Every structure is written in C-alpha cells, then in structure tokens.
C-alpha cells in the first residue's frame, strides 16, 4: 500500500490504522510524503482519517525548545537527540525556520541547523517555514506533530526564536524548555515579557561562561518567582553547556520528571484535549474569520473526537 495521501477517497478506520504501520515500515521517505500530503490535501478524507488515527494513538512525549535567536537552541537539540538515541529512543524533530521573502520556504533548512546521521532511521528532522505565523510556529506544526507523535518516542519542536510571541509553543507541546543566554543582556527582559509563565524548564545555555551564567540563572530564578503558575509544578532552572556536553543528561532527566508529573491524575490527557480544542478554534478563525467562527457555534470536542475530522466537516459546511 502506498503511504501517499490521495484526495477524495473514503478510507476505513482499518486502512487508516494500517497506514500508520506503513509509515513506520516505510521509513523517512514514507513519512516525508505523508507530511507533504498534509499541506497539499489538508481536508482530504484520507488525510483526516490518518490524522484522526494518529490523534488517537499518541506514543511520544512532545518537547518544545524555545528562546531568543542565537541562544543555542539547535546545539541543545543536537545534544538531546544524541542522548535519546544512545538510550535507544526514536526522535522526530520539527524545526521552525524563518521564511524566505522570495519563496516563502524555510530560510535555513535542517541541514544547517542540526547534525544528525542521515542513515539513522531512528531520527527524522523536518524543517518548516514560519511564514506569516508570528507565534514561533508554522501553520502545519500541529498536524505534523500529531502524526509524528504516533510514530516516535520523542518529538522535539524547535521554534524560530522571536521573543514574546514564542508563548504559542505552550499550546502545542507537553513540556516547554525555555533557553536563555548568559551575558546577552536580554534574558531578564524576555522573562518579564510574559514568557516567565510558560516554561516548565529553563536552560541557561553556554554555562561554561561561568560568571555570566550564574548571573543569568539568578535573574531567571527571580523572574520565575514573580510569575503566576497555573499548576503546582515548579519550573526548574538548569545550567547546560551543550557544546561541551555538560548538563544535557540532567536536562533529559528533568524532562522525564515533568513527564511523570503529567502522567499523574490524567493531566496529560486533559492538556492535550484543551490543546486540540484550541487548535480547532484557531483554525476555524484563520480560515473563515470571526463570522465563520460564529457560524460554527460551540467548538468543544467530545472525549476522543478528532479536531481534524471536525475541521474538515466545518470546512464543507462553511465553504
């Protein structure tokens, strides 16, 4: 069976379930074709069936790596990939790039940002252009994340790095890792700009800059103490020098700790349900405007309901 997405053909749940298996067996090329299909035929029955099946079968933890440009996010992602691959875990990466004004495509591309073995079937990297999305994410990020979440052990989303608008990442991932750079002069400014409310973990990068790193850590801890957390998780501040490999293992353990926290009392399921509803509302507003949102009526999802199926149905009704 082909792993491509064909518009207009009805797909049974059994076929959709089989297609996830085909993607696993087909490797990087099959997944790349499937991700391309999400963009070319987002409302096709086959597309929504595949995404609905993936939505119902999550297996990966989803980690967001965010922070201002030049802070060292890609170097940190490289370190985390190496850690998880050494532990035998598969990793999918969505790297959000600034857009080319000429082509609209990703300006940097994954090859210039991440150092991964192209022959390693356990790691897949997809670059996406942010285009006109100012929240640090690309428009297709959620659909791509849901699909990759069903195929890998860990999914990392590295945002483009644009300051306060990076808060959008908290509406997509399970764990937010915010990076600040010592000596940059803007770490405290970013933390006071509303971003102090979103991270579950804060990483002071380039921690081999000892004095500046300690100052940045103190600034961040002070800013976090003033934030109004919505849950009882206390954000941790870690010192990491990914270039030297120092602190990466400790960061991975902290990510595991947050995952264990989310696993209690069904927190993770509740968070992902709210995220799916938020994505649905944003998508309806983006496609059809406020009037379309009004016509759509209540957009609450039933437990287990696919936001992709719902959006496709609304698209047919509101077109």
mmCIF file of C-alpha atoms in Angstrom, residues 72-317:
data_model
loop_
_atom_site.group_PDB
_atom_site.id
_atom_site.type_symbol
_atom_site.label_atom_id
_atom_site.label_comp_id
_atom_site.label_asym_id
_atom_site.label_seq_id
_atom_site.Cartn_x
_atom_site.Cartn_y
_atom_site.Cartn_z
ATOM 1 C CA UNK A 72 21.927 27.893 21.144
ATOM 2 C CA UNK A 73 18.650 26.014 20.698
ATOM 3 C CA UNK A 74 19.908 23.877 17.808
ATOM 4 C CA UNK A 75 23.064 22.908 19.692
ATOM 5 C CA UNK A 76 20.906 21.883 22.636
ATOM 6 C CA UNK A 77 18.597 19.888 20.366
ATOM 7 C CA UNK A 78 21.644 18.079 18.947
ATOM 8 C CA UNK A 79 22.687 17.139 22.472
ATOM 9 C CA UNK A 80 19.234 15.849 23.404
ATOM 10 C CA UNK A 81 18.969 13.838 20.185
ATOM 11 C CA UNK A 82 22.307 12.166 20.939
ATOM 12 C CA UNK A 83 21.187 11.400 24.497
ATOM 13 C CA UNK A 84 17.902 9.785 23.464
ATOM 14 C CA UNK A 85 19.360 7.878 20.525
ATOM 15 C CA UNK A 86 22.061 6.470 22.810
ATOM 16 C CA UNK A 87 19.210 5.228 25.016
ATOM 17 C CA UNK A 88 17.567 3.559 22.016
ATOM 18 C CA UNK A 89 14.696 6.025 21.711
ATOM 19 C CA UNK A 90 13.465 7.298 18.356
ATOM 20 C CA UNK A 91 13.258 11.054 17.854
ATOM 21 C CA UNK A 92 11.267 13.232 15.482
ATOM 22 C CA UNK A 93 12.195 16.908 15.152
ATOM 23 C CA UNK A 94 10.168 19.796 13.748
ATOM 24 C CA UNK A 95 12.480 22.768 13.229
ATOM 25 C CA UNK A 96 10.650 26.035 12.574
ATOM 26 C CA UNK A 97 12.697 28.347 10.371
ATOM 27 C CA UNK A 98 12.258 31.982 9.380
ATOM 28 C CA UNK A 99 10.733 32.283 5.909
ATOM 29 C CA UNK A 100 12.387 33.327 2.698
ATOM 30 C CA UNK A 101 10.710 36.515 1.439
ATOM 31 C CA UNK A 102 11.221 35.322 -2.113
ATOM 32 C CA UNK A 103 9.999 31.723 -1.968
ATOM 33 C CA UNK A 104 8.084 31.591 1.292
ATOM 34 C CA UNK A 105 10.009 28.442 2.176
ATOM 35 C CA UNK A 106 12.254 27.681 5.129
ATOM 36 C CA UNK A 107 15.247 30.014 5.027
ATOM 37 C CA UNK A 108 17.804 27.916 6.912
ATOM 38 C CA UNK A 109 16.769 24.302 6.459
ATOM 39 C CA UNK A 110 17.530 21.378 8.747
ATOM 40 C CA UNK A 111 20.974 20.565 7.334
ATOM 41 C CA UNK A 112 22.485 23.839 8.514
ATOM 42 C CA UNK A 113 20.995 23.596 11.994
ATOM 43 C CA UNK A 114 21.199 20.002 13.157
ATOM 44 C CA UNK A 115 23.980 17.448 12.914
ATOM 45 C CA UNK A 116 22.296 14.072 12.522
ATOM 46 C CA UNK A 117 23.207 10.864 10.733
ATOM 47 C CA UNK A 118 21.105 10.710 7.542
ATOM 48 C CA UNK A 119 21.341 6.905 7.652
ATOM 49 C CA UNK A 120 19.884 6.696 11.167
ATOM 50 C CA UNK A 121 16.272 5.526 10.764
ATOM 51 C CA UNK A 122 15.584 6.432 14.386
ATOM 52 C CA UNK A 123 15.824 10.182 13.799
ATOM 53 C CA UNK A 124 13.723 12.297 11.434
ATOM 54 C CA UNK A 125 14.065 16.069 11.009
ATOM 55 C CA UNK A 126 11.548 18.256 9.216
ATOM 56 C CA UNK A 127 12.084 21.985 8.649
ATOM 57 C CA UNK A 128 9.023 24.204 8.288
ATOM 58 C CA UNK A 129 8.786 27.843 7.305
ATOM 59 C CA UNK A 130 7.099 30.112 9.855
ATOM 60 C CA UNK A 131 5.695 32.275 7.007
ATOM 61 C CA UNK A 132 3.176 34.733 8.439
ATOM 62 C CA UNK A 133 2.729 32.941 11.746
ATOM 63 C CA UNK A 134 4.142 35.161 14.481
ATOM 64 C CA UNK A 135 3.871 32.694 17.347
ATOM 65 C CA UNK A 136 7.146 30.964 16.643
ATOM 66 C CA UNK A 137 5.367 28.047 14.937
ATOM 67 C CA UNK A 138 4.423 27.128 11.392
ATOM 68 C CA UNK A 139 0.822 26.669 10.321
ATOM 69 C CA UNK A 140 1.227 22.914 9.772
ATOM 70 C CA UNK A 141 3.079 22.286 13.016
ATOM 71 C CA UNK A 142 0.154 20.769 14.914
ATOM 72 C CA UNK A 143 -0.831 18.293 12.195
ATOM 73 C CA UNK A 144 2.801 17.265 11.676
ATOM 74 C CA UNK A 145 3.316 16.934 15.415
ATOM 75 C CA UNK A 146 0.234 14.721 15.835
ATOM 76 C CA UNK A 147 1.405 12.411 13.063
ATOM 77 C CA UNK A 148 4.979 12.226 14.342
ATOM 78 C CA UNK A 149 3.727 11.788 17.914
ATOM 79 C CA UNK A 150 2.202 8.484 16.843
ATOM 80 C CA UNK A 151 5.443 7.258 15.263
ATOM 81 C CA UNK A 152 8.318 8.253 17.569
ATOM 82 C CA UNK A 153 9.268 8.019 21.243
ATOM 83 C CA UNK A 154 10.110 11.736 21.491
ATOM 84 C CA UNK A 155 9.059 14.684 19.323
ATOM 85 C CA UNK A 156 11.060 17.901 19.627
ATOM 86 C CA UNK A 157 9.752 21.205 18.277
ATOM 87 C CA UNK A 158 12.382 23.921 17.944
ATOM 88 C CA UNK A 159 10.803 27.341 17.420
ATOM 89 C CA UNK A 160 12.108 30.123 15.223
ATOM 90 C CA UNK A 161 13.000 32.423 18.121
ATOM 91 C CA UNK A 162 11.142 35.710 18.068
ATOM 92 C CA UNK A 163 10.752 36.761 21.685
ATOM 93 C CA UNK A 164 7.401 37.191 23.400
ATOM 94 C CA UNK A 165 5.335 35.576 20.634
ATOM 95 C CA UNK A 166 7.117 32.306 21.434
ATOM 96 C CA UNK A 167 4.388 31.695 24.008
ATOM 97 C CA UNK A 168 2.355 29.923 21.306
ATOM 98 C CA UNK A 169 4.526 26.832 21.721
ATOM 99 C CA UNK A 170 2.912 26.132 25.081
ATOM 100 C CA UNK A 171 -0.345 25.395 23.240
ATOM 101 C CA UNK A 172 1.234 22.578 21.221
ATOM 102 C CA UNK A 173 3.734 20.670 23.369
ATOM 103 C CA UNK A 174 3.697 18.764 26.653
ATOM 104 C CA UNK A 175 6.858 20.274 28.106
ATOM 105 C CA UNK A 176 8.258 23.741 27.347
ATOM 106 C CA UNK A 177 12.019 24.263 27.658
ATOM 107 C CA UNK A 178 12.940 27.947 27.501
ATOM 108 C CA UNK A 179 16.569 28.847 26.761
ATOM 109 C CA UNK A 180 18.383 31.982 27.898
ATOM 110 C CA UNK A 181 21.926 33.005 27.098
ATOM 111 C CA UNK A 182 24.312 34.391 29.706
ATOM 112 C CA UNK A 183 25.711 37.824 29.062
ATOM 113 C CA UNK A 184 23.142 38.659 26.380
ATOM 114 C CA UNK A 185 21.514 41.398 28.439
ATOM 115 C CA UNK A 186 18.032 40.351 27.375
ATOM 116 C CA UNK A 187 17.328 37.184 29.351
ATOM 117 C CA UNK A 188 15.574 39.025 32.150
ATOM 118 C CA UNK A 189 13.696 41.193 29.649
ATOM 119 C CA UNK A 190 12.314 38.112 27.921
ATOM 120 C CA UNK A 191 11.380 36.504 31.218
ATOM 121 C CA UNK A 192 9.482 39.632 32.281
ATOM 122 C CA UNK A 193 7.670 39.898 28.949
ATOM 123 C CA UNK A 194 5.148 37.210 29.799
ATOM 124 C CA UNK A 195 7.301 34.241 28.869
ATOM 125 C CA UNK A 196 8.001 33.519 32.543
ATOM 126 C CA UNK A 197 4.514 31.989 32.669
ATOM 127 C CA UNK A 198 5.080 29.290 30.053
ATOM 128 C CA UNK A 199 8.267 27.282 30.702
ATOM 129 C CA UNK A 200 8.327 24.076 32.691
ATOM 130 C CA UNK A 201 12.117 24.059 32.481
ATOM 131 C CA UNK A 202 14.547 26.916 31.874
ATOM 132 C CA UNK A 203 18.008 26.254 30.493
ATOM 133 C CA UNK A 204 20.863 28.708 30.878
ATOM 134 C CA UNK A 205 22.878 27.822 27.782
ATOM 135 C CA UNK A 206 26.616 28.194 27.322
ATOM 136 C CA UNK A 207 27.035 27.577 31.050
ATOM 137 C CA UNK A 208 30.813 27.365 30.588
ATOM 138 C CA UNK A 209 30.624 31.197 30.717
ATOM 139 C CA UNK A 210 30.661 30.691 34.476
ATOM 140 C CA UNK A 211 30.190 34.155 35.987
ATOM 141 C CA UNK A 212 27.711 35.355 33.361
ATOM 142 C CA UNK A 213 25.838 32.046 33.542
ATOM 143 C CA UNK A 214 25.412 32.278 37.294
ATOM 144 C CA UNK A 215 24.110 35.840 36.933
ATOM 145 C CA UNK A 216 21.638 34.768 34.252
ATOM 146 C CA UNK A 217 20.456 31.919 36.461
ATOM 147 C CA UNK A 218 19.832 34.296 39.358
ATOM 148 C CA UNK A 219 17.929 36.687 37.068
ATOM 149 C CA UNK A 220 15.737 33.879 35.755
ATOM 150 C CA UNK A 221 15.001 32.481 39.194
ATOM 151 C CA UNK A 222 13.962 35.947 40.332
ATOM 152 C CA UNK A 223 11.641 36.383 37.351
ATOM 153 C CA UNK A 224 10.101 32.945 37.861
ATOM 154 C CA UNK A 225 9.385 33.727 41.485
ATOM 155 C CA UNK A 226 7.109 36.557 40.323
ATOM 156 C CA UNK A 227 5.135 34.502 37.788
ATOM 157 C CA UNK A 228 1.626 33.223 38.411
ATOM 158 C CA UNK A 229 1.822 29.496 37.744
ATOM 159 C CA UNK A 230 -1.465 27.790 36.913
ATOM 160 C CA UNK A 231 -0.472 24.427 38.380
ATOM 161 C CA UNK A 232 1.680 23.075 41.160
ATOM 162 C CA UNK A 233 4.696 22.312 39.002
ATOM 163 C CA UNK A 234 7.690 24.455 39.941
ATOM 164 C CA UNK A 235 9.799 25.429 36.943
ATOM 165 C CA UNK A 236 13.399 24.275 37.275
ATOM 166 C CA UNK A 237 16.429 26.262 36.109
ATOM 167 C CA UNK A 238 19.293 24.202 34.741
ATOM 168 C CA UNK A 239 22.801 25.073 33.589
ATOM 169 C CA UNK A 240 23.814 23.418 30.320
ATOM 170 C CA UNK A 241 26.815 23.664 28.034
ATOM 171 C CA UNK A 242 25.629 21.577 25.094
ATOM 172 C CA UNK A 243 28.867 22.288 23.226
ATOM 173 C CA UNK A 244 30.809 20.532 25.976
ATOM 174 C CA UNK A 245 28.079 18.002 26.720
ATOM 175 C CA UNK A 246 27.666 19.261 30.283
ATOM 176 C CA UNK A 247 24.190 19.215 31.781
ATOM 177 C CA UNK A 248 22.383 17.516 28.875
ATOM 178 C CA UNK A 249 21.767 14.312 30.835
ATOM 179 C CA UNK A 250 20.410 16.334 33.764
ATOM 180 C CA UNK A 251 18.076 18.197 31.397
ATOM 181 C CA UNK A 252 16.819 14.903 29.959
ATOM 182 C CA UNK A 253 16.109 13.661 33.498
ATOM 183 C CA UNK A 254 14.237 16.886 34.282
ATOM 184 C CA UNK A 255 12.136 16.389 31.137
ATOM 185 C CA UNK A 256 11.379 12.855 32.368
ATOM 186 C CA UNK A 257 10.376 14.275 35.750
ATOM 187 C CA UNK A 258 7.911 16.647 34.119
ATOM 188 C CA UNK A 259 6.553 13.775 32.055
ATOM 189 C CA UNK A 260 5.974 11.768 35.231
ATOM 190 C CA UNK A 261 4.189 14.765 36.738
ATOM 191 C CA UNK A 262 1.887 14.993 33.727
ATOM 192 C CA UNK A 263 1.142 11.283 33.915
ATOM 193 C CA UNK A 264 -0.490 11.723 37.330
ATOM 194 C CA UNK A 265 -4.221 12.372 37.635
ATOM 195 C CA UNK A 266 -4.691 12.268 33.864
ATOM 196 C CA UNK A 267 -3.097 15.709 33.470
ATOM 197 C CA UNK A 268 -1.539 14.933 30.095
ATOM 198 C CA UNK A 269 -4.780 13.763 28.522
ATOM 199 C CA UNK A 270 -6.590 16.867 29.781
ATOM 200 C CA UNK A 271 -3.867 19.206 28.478
ATOM 201 C CA UNK A 272 -3.852 17.592 25.043
ATOM 202 C CA UNK A 273 -7.642 17.776 24.845
ATOM 203 C CA UNK A 274 -7.575 21.513 25.554
ATOM 204 C CA UNK A 275 -4.806 21.963 23.003
ATOM 205 C CA UNK A 276 -6.886 20.155 20.362
ATOM 206 C CA UNK A 277 -9.857 22.410 21.065
ATOM 207 C CA UNK A 278 -7.648 25.492 20.903
ATOM 208 C CA UNK A 279 -6.177 24.382 17.576
ATOM 209 C CA UNK A 280 -9.663 23.799 16.168
ATOM 210 C CA UNK A 281 -10.866 27.272 17.162
ATOM 211 C CA UNK A 282 -7.733 28.943 15.816
ATOM 212 C CA UNK A 283 -8.023 27.029 12.538
ATOM 213 C CA UNK A 284 -11.667 27.974 12.037
ATOM 214 C CA UNK A 285 -10.879 31.627 12.790
ATOM 215 C CA UNK A 286 -7.879 31.601 10.426
ATOM 216 C CA UNK A 287 -9.830 30.054 7.552
ATOM 217 C CA UNK A 288 -13.228 31.664 7.927
ATOM 218 C CA UNK A 289 -12.747 34.712 10.137
ATOM 219 C CA UNK A 290 -14.807 35.776 13.097
ATOM 220 C CA UNK A 291 -18.054 35.351 11.190
ATOM 221 C CA UNK A 292 -17.137 31.769 10.362
ATOM 222 C CA UNK A 293 -16.284 31.176 13.999
ATOM 223 C CA UNK A 294 -19.710 32.485 14.993
ATOM 224 C CA UNK A 295 -21.478 30.283 12.439
ATOM 225 C CA UNK A 296 -19.523 27.241 13.584
ATOM 226 C CA UNK A 297 -21.091 27.502 17.042
ATOM 227 C CA UNK A 298 -19.635 25.741 20.087
ATOM 228 C CA UNK A 299 -16.375 24.027 19.229
ATOM 229 C CA UNK A 300 -15.942 21.854 22.289
ATOM 230 C CA UNK A 301 -14.674 18.381 21.392
ATOM 231 C CA UNK A 302 -16.080 15.220 22.874
ATOM 232 C CA UNK A 303 -13.509 12.952 24.558
ATOM 233 C CA UNK A 304 -11.573 11.212 21.802
ATOM 234 C CA UNK A 305 -13.074 13.312 18.996
ATOM 235 C CA UNK A 306 -10.645 14.289 16.263
ATOM 236 C CA UNK A 307 -10.225 18.044 15.699
ATOM 237 C CA UNK A 308 -9.129 17.258 12.137
ATOM 238 C CA UNK A 309 -12.352 15.444 11.287
ATOM 239 C CA UNK A 310 -14.309 18.282 12.882
ATOM 240 C CA UNK A 311 -12.439 20.960 10.924
ATOM 241 C CA UNK A 312 -12.908 19.114 7.636
ATOM 242 C CA UNK A 313 -16.649 18.824 8.298
ATOM 243 C CA UNK A 314 -16.845 22.537 9.164
ATOM 244 C CA UNK A 315 -14.924 23.403 6.006
ATOM 245 C CA UNK A 316 -17.589 21.647 3.948
ATOM 246 C CA UNK A 317 -20.380 23.400 5.842
#
